[in-house]
Amino acid sequence: MKQAFLTVDLGFGDSGKGSIVDFLTRKHDATLVVRFSGGAQAGHRVVTAEPKPREHVFSQFGAGTLAGADTFLSRFMMVEPFALLEEAKHLEAIGIKTPLNRIVIDGECLITTPFHRAINRLKELARGTNRHGSCGMGVGETMADFVVHGNDVLQMRDFLNNDTLYAKLNFIKSMAQYKLNQLQLPQNDAIAKEMAIFQHPNEIHQLVEVYSSFGKNIDICTSDYLAYLLDKHKTAVFEASQGVLLDEWYGFHPYTTWSTVTLANANQLLREAEYDGKVTRIGITRAYATRHGAGPFVTEAPHLSKNIRDAVNGYDDWQEGFRVGWLDLLLLRYAIDVVGSLDYLAVCHLDRLSEFKHLHVCNKYKHGDKTIQSLPIKKQLEDLEHQSNLTQLLENCAPILTAVSTPEALIAQLEQTRFAKTQP
């Protein structure tokens, strides 16, 4: 029997997607992981205990790799070749033989270049204290160029033709320089570091060499190849990126990603493949709320951010601090309303609750003299004004907290939330 497991992060990211994908791969003998959104900014950590402990933070390879699964990067992924090569080196170092032979990339995947990364970081630095919370990997700039210029930007299939590589890389560099000229930048070491790529005389030539070699050592396919893979592998896990509350259309603008991170892309890939197997949809959440980067976070509790540490999510120069708060059931209901029907809710980091002296959840917000119990979902997809208004609303709300006696009681509230549709 063919079956596909679709995963989706119901928070601001960092909910435990890597562990869930690894678990599903092992439990159901899945042999294929399909990535259906995002880019190299993913950080899905998997730690194994057998036969000897292994740890890897997955970025572009599927998080089922340590469990034996191959990876398919769908056209909805943005590929960063340098990061992927580094990831392959680490996988090989911990015992995965020839990892590049276990990944297939759709030729339509957009390519994130060093120019995209530099402009992304320079824009964030220009914002000063008004940052958007970018990962600084260039993903947003990659998508922004595609929205404006379509297939004139660099795609995976272009790696097979050096003339195309030269032409498109020069085009991307010129676009980046145009953006650079629009910025008002201070003079400091951080700015100088990111500006260096625009002053490198042989950067294009070196990129063509790396990309051309990369293209010769990786399997590049057309989009219809997924139908063959889904039939061949029988059991597949579709691996999410980021979180619904950061979605480009349903997140809280402008603190969002440039990707659709709901299940929309996964559903579309299955439709195009005319998939006739069993589909199971799984939403993923932490047992408490987290956010890495700027943006509204109603249930944030400074004492939790200070005391509840995360193994791989600390302070970094781009997203800055890792923030922790109480589980927000109102936002969880919103995310479920956005995603649609779910078969299961996977709750991660339950073991960390032992570090909480007291447990609370948030079911409602206080906004002035009003009580808010749900957030409205917009009727038109590209209505960013609606999302901006939600951002302003959340920035002026306070949580109404309810004490929870035990972790089991918290799980009971989560189970009720999964079935509690708040939208008509």
Coordinates of C-alpha atoms in Angstrom, one line a residue:
M1 CA 0.0 0.0 0.0
K2 CA 1.3 3.5 -0.9
Q3 CA 1.1 6.1 1.9
A4 CA 2.3 9.6 2.4
F5 CA 2.7 11.5 5.7
L6 CA 2.4 15.3 5.4
T7 CA 3.9 17.3 8.2
V8 CA 3.4 20.9 9.0
D9 CA 4.7 23.2 11.8
L10 CA 1.9 25.0 13.5
G11 CA 4.0 27.6 15.3
F12 CA 6.8 30.1 14.5
G13 CA 9.2 27.2 13.5
D14 CA 11.5 25.2 15.7
S15 CA 8.7 22.8 16.8
G16 CA 10.6 19.6 16.3
K17 CA 10.1 18.8 12.6
G18 CA 13.4 16.9 12.3
S19 CA 12.6 14.5 15.1
I20 CA 9.1 13.8 13.8
V21 CA 10.3 13.1 10.3
D22 CA 13.0 10.8 11.6
F23 CA 10.4 9.0 13.8
L24 CA 7.9 8.6 10.9
T25 CA 10.6 7.3 8.6
R26 CA 11.7 4.6 11.1
K27 CA 8.2 3.7 12.3
H28 CA 6.7 3.3 8.8
D29 CA 9.8 2.2 6.9
A30 CA 9.6 5.3 4.7
T31 CA 12.3 5.4 2.0
L32 CA 11.7 8.9 0.6
V33 CA 11.5 12.4 2.2
V34 CA 10.0 15.2 0.0
R35 CA 10.9 18.8 0.8
F36 CA 8.1 21.1 -0.3
S37 CA 9.0 24.5 1.0
G38 CA 11.7 26.8 2.2
G39 CA 15.4 26.7 1.6
A40 CA 18.8 26.4 3.3
Q41 CA 17.6 28.3 6.4
A42 CA 16.1 25.1 7.8
G43 CA 17.7 23.7 10.9
H44 CA 16.0 20.3 11.6
R45 CA 18.0 18.6 14.3
V46 CA 18.0 14.8 14.6
V47 CA 19.9 12.9 17.3
T48 CA 20.0 9.1 17.2
A49 CA 21.2 6.5 19.8
E50 CA 21.9 3.4 17.7
P51 CA 24.3 1.8 17.0
K52 CA 26.3 4.7 18.2
P53 CA 25.0 8.3 18.8
R54 CA 24.8 10.5 15.7
E55 CA 23.6 14.1 15.4
H56 CA 22.9 16.2 12.3
V57 CA 21.0 19.5 11.8
F58 CA 19.3 19.0 8.5
S59 CA 19.1 22.0 6.2
Q60 CA 18.4 20.7 2.7
F61 CA 18.7 16.9 2.9
G62 CA 15.6 15.3 4.3
A63 CA 15.5 14.6 8.0
G64 CA 14.9 10.9 7.4
T65 CA 18.4 10.5 5.9
L66 CA 19.9 8.9 9.1
A67 CA 17.0 6.5 9.0
G68 CA 17.9 5.4 5.4
A69 CA 15.5 7.6 3.3
D70 CA 16.4 9.3 0.1
T71 CA 15.6 13.0 -0.5
F72 CA 13.6 14.8 -3.2
L73 CA 13.8 18.6 -3.4
S74 CA 10.6 19.7 -5.1
R75 CA 10.4 22.8 -7.3
F76 CA 9.0 24.7 -4.2
M77 CA 12.5 24.5 -2.6
M78 CA 15.2 27.1 -2.9
V79 CA 18.6 25.4 -3.2
E80 CA 21.9 26.8 -1.8
P81 CA 24.6 24.6 -3.4
F82 CA 27.5 25.6 -1.1
A83 CA 25.4 24.9 2.0
L84 CA 24.2 21.6 0.5
L85 CA 27.8 20.5 -0.2
E86 CA 28.8 21.3 3.4
E87 CA 25.9 19.4 4.7
A88 CA 26.8 16.4 2.5
K89 CA 30.4 16.5 4.0
H90 CA 29.0 16.3 7.5
L91 CA 26.6 13.5 6.7
E92 CA 29.5 11.5 5.2
A93 CA 31.6 12.2 8.2
I94 CA 29.0 10.6 10.5
G95 CA 28.6 7.5 8.3
I96 CA 26.2 8.3 5.4
K97 CA 28.0 7.0 2.3
T98 CA 27.9 9.2 -0.8
P99 CA 25.0 11.3 0.4
L100 CA 24.8 13.3 -2.9
N101 CA 23.8 10.0 -4.6
R102 CA 20.7 10.0 -2.4
I103 CA 19.2 13.3 -3.4
V104 CA 17.2 14.3 -6.5
I105 CA 16.5 17.9 -7.3
D106 CA 13.8 19.3 -9.5
G107 CA 15.3 21.4 -12.3
E108 CA 12.8 24.2 -11.5
C109 CA 14.3 24.8 -8.0
L110 CA 15.4 28.4 -7.6
I111 CA 19.1 28.9 -6.6
T112 CA 20.1 31.1 -3.7
T113 CA 23.5 32.7 -4.6
P114 CA 26.0 34.6 -2.4
F115 CA 24.7 37.8 -4.0
H116 CA 21.2 37.0 -2.5
R117 CA 22.7 36.3 0.9
A118 CA 24.7 39.6 0.9
I119 CA 21.8 41.8 -0.1
N120 CA 19.5 40.0 2.4
R121 CA 22.0 40.8 5.2
L122 CA 22.7 44.3 4.1
K123 CA 19.0 45.1 4.1
E124 CA 18.7 43.8 7.6
L125 CA 21.6 45.8 8.7
A126 CA 20.1 48.9 7.1
R127 CA 16.9 48.4 9.1
G128 CA 18.8 48.9 12.3
T129 CA 16.6 48.3 15.3
N130 CA 13.6 47.5 13.0
R131 CA 14.7 44.2 11.7
H132 CA 12.2 41.7 10.2
G133 CA 13.9 38.7 11.8
S134 CA 15.5 37.3 8.7
C135 CA 17.8 34.2 8.9
G136 CA 20.3 36.1 6.7
M137 CA 20.5 33.2 4.2
G138 CA 19.2 35.1 1.2
V139 CA 16.0 33.1 0.8
G140 CA 13.7 36.1 0.6
E141 CA 15.8 37.8 -2.0
T142 CA 15.8 34.7 -4.1
M143 CA 12.1 34.6 -4.1
A144 CA 11.7 38.3 -4.6
D145 CA 13.8 38.2 -7.8
F146 CA 11.8 35.3 -9.1
V147 CA 8.5 37.2 -8.5
V148 CA 9.8 40.1 -10.6
H149 CA 11.8 38.3 -13.2
G150 CA 10.4 34.8 -13.5
N151 CA 12.6 32.3 -15.3
D152 CA 15.3 34.9 -16.0
V153 CA 16.7 34.0 -12.6
L154 CA 18.9 31.0 -11.8
Q155 CA 17.3 27.6 -11.5
M156 CA 18.8 24.1 -10.9
R157 CA 18.5 23.1 -14.6
D158 CA 20.7 26.0 -15.6
F159 CA 23.7 24.2 -14.0
L160 CA 24.0 22.0 -17.1
N161 CA 24.9 24.9 -19.4
N162 CA 27.9 27.2 -18.6
D163 CA 26.8 29.9 -21.0
T164 CA 23.4 30.1 -19.2
L165 CA 25.2 30.1 -15.8
Y166 CA 27.4 33.1 -16.8
A167 CA 24.5 35.1 -18.2
K168 CA 22.2 34.5 -15.3
L169 CA 24.8 35.1 -12.6
N170 CA 25.7 38.4 -14.2
F171 CA 22.0 39.3 -14.3
I172 CA 21.6 38.4 -10.6
K173 CA 24.7 40.4 -9.6
S174 CA 23.4 43.4 -11.5
M175 CA 20.1 43.2 -9.7
A176 CA 21.8 42.9 -6.4
Q177 CA 24.0 46.0 -7.2
Y178 CA 20.8 47.9 -8.1
K179 CA 19.3 47.0 -4.7
L180 CA 22.5 47.9 -3.0
N181 CA 22.4 51.4 -4.5
Q182 CA 19.0 51.9 -2.9
L183 CA 20.3 51.3 0.6
Q184 CA 21.5 53.9 3.1
L185 CA 24.3 52.0 4.9
P186 CA 26.6 53.1 7.7
Q187 CA 30.3 52.3 7.5
N188 CA 31.3 49.4 9.8
D189 CA 32.9 46.0 9.8
A190 CA 29.6 44.1 9.4
I191 CA 28.7 46.2 6.3
A192 CA 32.2 45.8 4.8
K193 CA 32.1 42.0 5.3
E194 CA 28.9 41.7 3.3
M195 CA 30.0 44.2 0.6
A196 CA 33.2 42.2 -0.2
I197 CA 31.5 40.0 -2.7
F198 CA 30.6 42.9 -5.0
Q199 CA 34.3 43.9 -5.1
H200 CA 35.6 40.4 -6.0
P201 CA 36.9 40.4 -9.6
N202 CA 36.5 36.7 -10.3
E203 CA 33.4 35.9 -8.3
I204 CA 31.2 35.0 -11.3
H205 CA 33.9 32.7 -12.8
Q206 CA 34.4 30.9 -9.5
L207 CA 30.7 30.5 -9.0
V208 CA 30.3 29.0 -12.5
E209 CA 33.1 26.5 -11.8
V210 CA 31.4 25.3 -8.5
Y211 CA 27.9 25.3 -9.9
S212 CA 28.9 23.4 -13.1
S213 CA 30.7 20.8 -11.0
F214 CA 27.7 20.5 -8.7
G215 CA 25.4 20.0 -11.6
K216 CA 27.5 17.1 -12.9
N217 CA 27.4 15.3 -9.6
I218 CA 23.7 15.6 -8.7
D219 CA 20.6 14.1 -10.1
I220 CA 18.4 16.9 -11.8
C221 CA 15.0 15.9 -12.9
T222 CA 11.7 17.4 -14.2
S223 CA 8.7 17.9 -11.9
D224 CA 6.8 14.8 -13.2
Y225 CA 9.6 12.6 -11.8
L226 CA 8.0 12.8 -8.4
A227 CA 5.1 10.6 -9.6
Y228 CA 7.6 7.8 -10.4
L229 CA 9.4 8.3 -7.0
L230 CA 6.1 8.1 -5.0
D231 CA 5.2 4.9 -6.8
K232 CA 8.7 3.4 -6.4
H233 CA 9.2 4.2 -2.7
K234 CA 5.6 3.4 -1.5
T235 CA 6.0 5.3 1.8
A236 CA 7.1 8.9 1.7
V237 CA 7.3 11.7 4.3
F238 CA 6.7 15.3 3.2
E239 CA 8.9 17.5 5.4
A240 CA 7.7 20.9 6.4
S241 CA 9.8 24.1 6.8
Q242 CA 9.5 27.0 9.2
G243 CA 6.0 27.4 10.7
V244 CA 2.5 28.4 9.6
L245 CA 2.7 31.6 11.8
L246 CA 5.5 32.7 9.5
D247 CA 3.8 31.8 6.2
E248 CA 4.1 34.4 3.5
W249 CA 0.3 34.9 3.3
Y250 CA -1.0 33.8 6.7
G251 CA 1.9 34.9 8.9
F252 CA 2.0 38.3 10.6
H253 CA 3.4 40.7 8.1
P254 CA 6.2 41.8 7.8
Y255 CA 7.7 39.3 10.1
T256 CA 7.2 36.4 7.7
T257 CA 9.1 34.1 5.3
W258 CA 8.9 34.3 1.5
S259 CA 7.5 30.8 1.3
T260 CA 4.2 29.1 1.5
V261 CA 4.7 26.8 4.5
T262 CA 1.2 25.5 5.0
L263 CA 0.3 22.1 3.3
A264 CA -0.7 23.9 0.1
N265 CA 2.5 22.9 -1.8
A266 CA 2.4 19.3 -0.6
N267 CA -1.2 19.0 -1.6
Q268 CA -0.4 20.4 -5.0
L269 CA 2.5 18.0 -5.6
L270 CA 0.2 15.0 -4.7
R271 CA -2.5 16.3 -7.1
E272 CA 0.0 16.7 -9.9
A273 CA 1.4 13.2 -9.3
E274 CA -2.2 11.9 -9.4
Y275 CA -1.4 10.2 -6.1
D276 CA -3.8 7.5 -5.1
G277 CA -2.3 6.3 -1.8
K278 CA -3.3 7.0 1.8
V279 CA -2.5 10.5 3.0
T280 CA -2.0 11.3 6.7
R281 CA -1.7 14.9 7.8
I282 CA 0.2 15.7 11.0
G283 CA 0.5 19.1 12.7
I284 CA 3.6 19.7 14.9
T285 CA 3.8 21.9 18.0
R286 CA 6.0 22.3 21.0
A287 CA 4.5 21.9 24.5
Y288 CA 5.4 25.6 25.0
A289 CA 5.7 28.5 22.6
T290 CA 8.9 29.7 21.1
R291 CA 10.0 32.3 18.5
H292 CA 13.4 33.0 17.0
G293 CA 13.6 36.5 15.7
A294 CA 11.5 39.7 15.7
G295 CA 7.8 39.9 15.6
P296 CA 4.7 39.8 17.9
F297 CA 4.8 37.1 20.6
V298 CA 1.9 37.6 23.0
T299 CA 2.7 34.9 25.5
E300 CA 6.4 35.6 25.7
A301 CA 7.7 35.3 29.2
P302 CA 11.2 36.9 29.9
H303 CA 12.0 34.5 32.7
L304 CA 11.3 31.5 30.5
S305 CA 13.4 32.9 27.7
K306 CA 16.2 33.3 30.2
N307 CA 15.9 29.9 31.9
I308 CA 14.6 27.5 29.2
R309 CA 17.7 27.0 27.0
D310 CA 17.6 25.3 23.6
A311 CA 20.4 23.1 22.3
V312 CA 20.7 24.6 18.8
N313 CA 18.7 27.8 19.0
G314 CA 20.7 30.4 20.8
Y315 CA 21.6 34.0 19.9
D316 CA 22.8 34.7 16.3
D317 CA 23.6 37.9 14.5
W318 CA 20.5 37.8 12.3
Q319 CA 17.6 36.4 14.2
E320 CA 19.2 37.5 17.5
G321 CA 17.6 36.0 20.6
F322 CA 15.6 32.8 21.0
R323 CA 12.3 33.7 22.8
V324 CA 10.2 31.4 25.0
G325 CA 6.6 31.8 26.2
W326 CA 3.5 29.9 27.3
L327 CA 1.7 27.6 24.9
D328 CA -0.7 29.8 22.9
L329 CA -3.8 27.8 22.1
L330 CA -5.4 30.8 20.3
L331 CA -2.6 30.9 17.8
L332 CA -2.6 27.1 17.6
R333 CA -6.3 27.2 16.6
Y334 CA -5.5 29.9 14.1
A335 CA -2.8 27.8 12.5
I336 CA -5.1 24.7 12.4
D337 CA -7.8 26.8 10.8
V338 CA -5.3 27.9 8.1
V339 CA -4.0 24.4 7.4
G340 CA -7.3 22.6 7.5
S341 CA -8.1 19.1 8.8
L342 CA -5.4 17.2 10.6
D343 CA -5.3 13.5 11.4
Y344 CA -2.8 13.9 14.3
L345 CA -1.2 16.5 16.5
A346 CA 2.5 15.7 17.3
V347 CA 3.6 17.4 20.6
C348 CA 7.3 17.8 21.0
H349 CA 9.6 18.8 23.9
L350 CA 7.2 17.5 26.6
D351 CA 10.3 16.4 28.6
R352 CA 11.3 20.0 28.9
L353 CA 8.1 20.8 31.0
S354 CA 10.0 19.4 34.0
E355 CA 12.0 22.6 33.9
F356 CA 8.9 24.8 34.4
K357 CA 8.1 25.5 38.0
H358 CA 4.5 26.2 37.0
L359 CA 2.6 25.5 33.8
H360 CA 0.2 27.8 32.0
V361 CA -1.6 28.0 28.7
C362 CA -3.2 30.9 26.9
N363 CA -6.7 30.6 25.6
K364 CA -7.6 34.2 25.2
Y365 CA -6.1 37.7 24.8
K366 CA -6.9 41.0 26.5
H367 CA -7.0 43.9 24.1
G368 CA -7.9 47.1 26.0
D369 CA -11.3 46.3 27.5
K370 CA -12.0 43.5 25.0
T371 CA -11.4 39.8 25.2
I372 CA -10.2 38.1 22.0
Q373 CA -10.8 34.4 21.6
S374 CA -9.9 33.9 17.9
L375 CA -8.2 35.5 15.0
P376 CA -10.0 36.0 11.7
I377 CA -8.7 34.4 8.5
K378 CA -8.7 36.6 5.5
K379 CA -10.9 35.8 2.5
Q380 CA -8.4 36.8 -0.2
L381 CA -5.0 35.1 -0.2
E382 CA -2.8 38.1 -1.1
D383 CA -4.4 40.5 1.4
L384 CA -1.2 41.6 3.3
E385 CA -3.1 44.5 4.8
H386 CA -5.2 42.1 6.7
Q387 CA -2.1 40.4 8.0
S388 CA -0.5 43.7 8.9
N389 CA -3.6 44.6 10.9
L390 CA -3.3 41.2 12.8
T391 CA 0.3 42.1 13.6
Q392 CA -0.7 45.4 15.1
L393 CA -3.4 43.7 17.0
L394 CA -1.1 41.1 18.5
E395 CA 1.5 43.7 19.4
N396 CA -1.1 45.3 21.6
C397 CA -2.6 42.2 23.3
A398 CA -1.8 40.7 26.7
P399 CA -2.3 37.0 27.4
I400 CA -5.0 35.6 29.6
L401 CA -3.3 32.7 31.2
T402 CA -4.8 29.5 32.8
A403 CA -2.8 27.4 35.2
V404 CA -2.4 23.7 34.1
S405 CA -1.8 21.2 36.9
T406 CA 0.1 18.5 35.0
P407 CA 1.6 17.8 31.5
E408 CA -1.2 15.3 31.0
A409 CA -3.7 18.1 31.5
L410 CA -1.9 20.2 29.0
I411 CA -2.1 17.4 26.5
A412 CA -5.8 17.2 27.1
Q413 CA -6.2 20.9 26.2
L414 CA -4.1 20.4 23.1
E415 CA -6.3 17.5 22.0
Q416 CA -9.4 19.7 22.4
T417 CA -7.8 22.4 20.4
R418 CA -7.1 20.0 17.5
F419 CA -10.9 19.5 17.0
A420 CA -12.0 23.1 18.0
K421 CA -12.6 24.9 14.7
T422 CA -13.0 28.6 15.3
Q423 CA -13.8 29.7 11.7
P424 CA -17.2 29.2 10.1

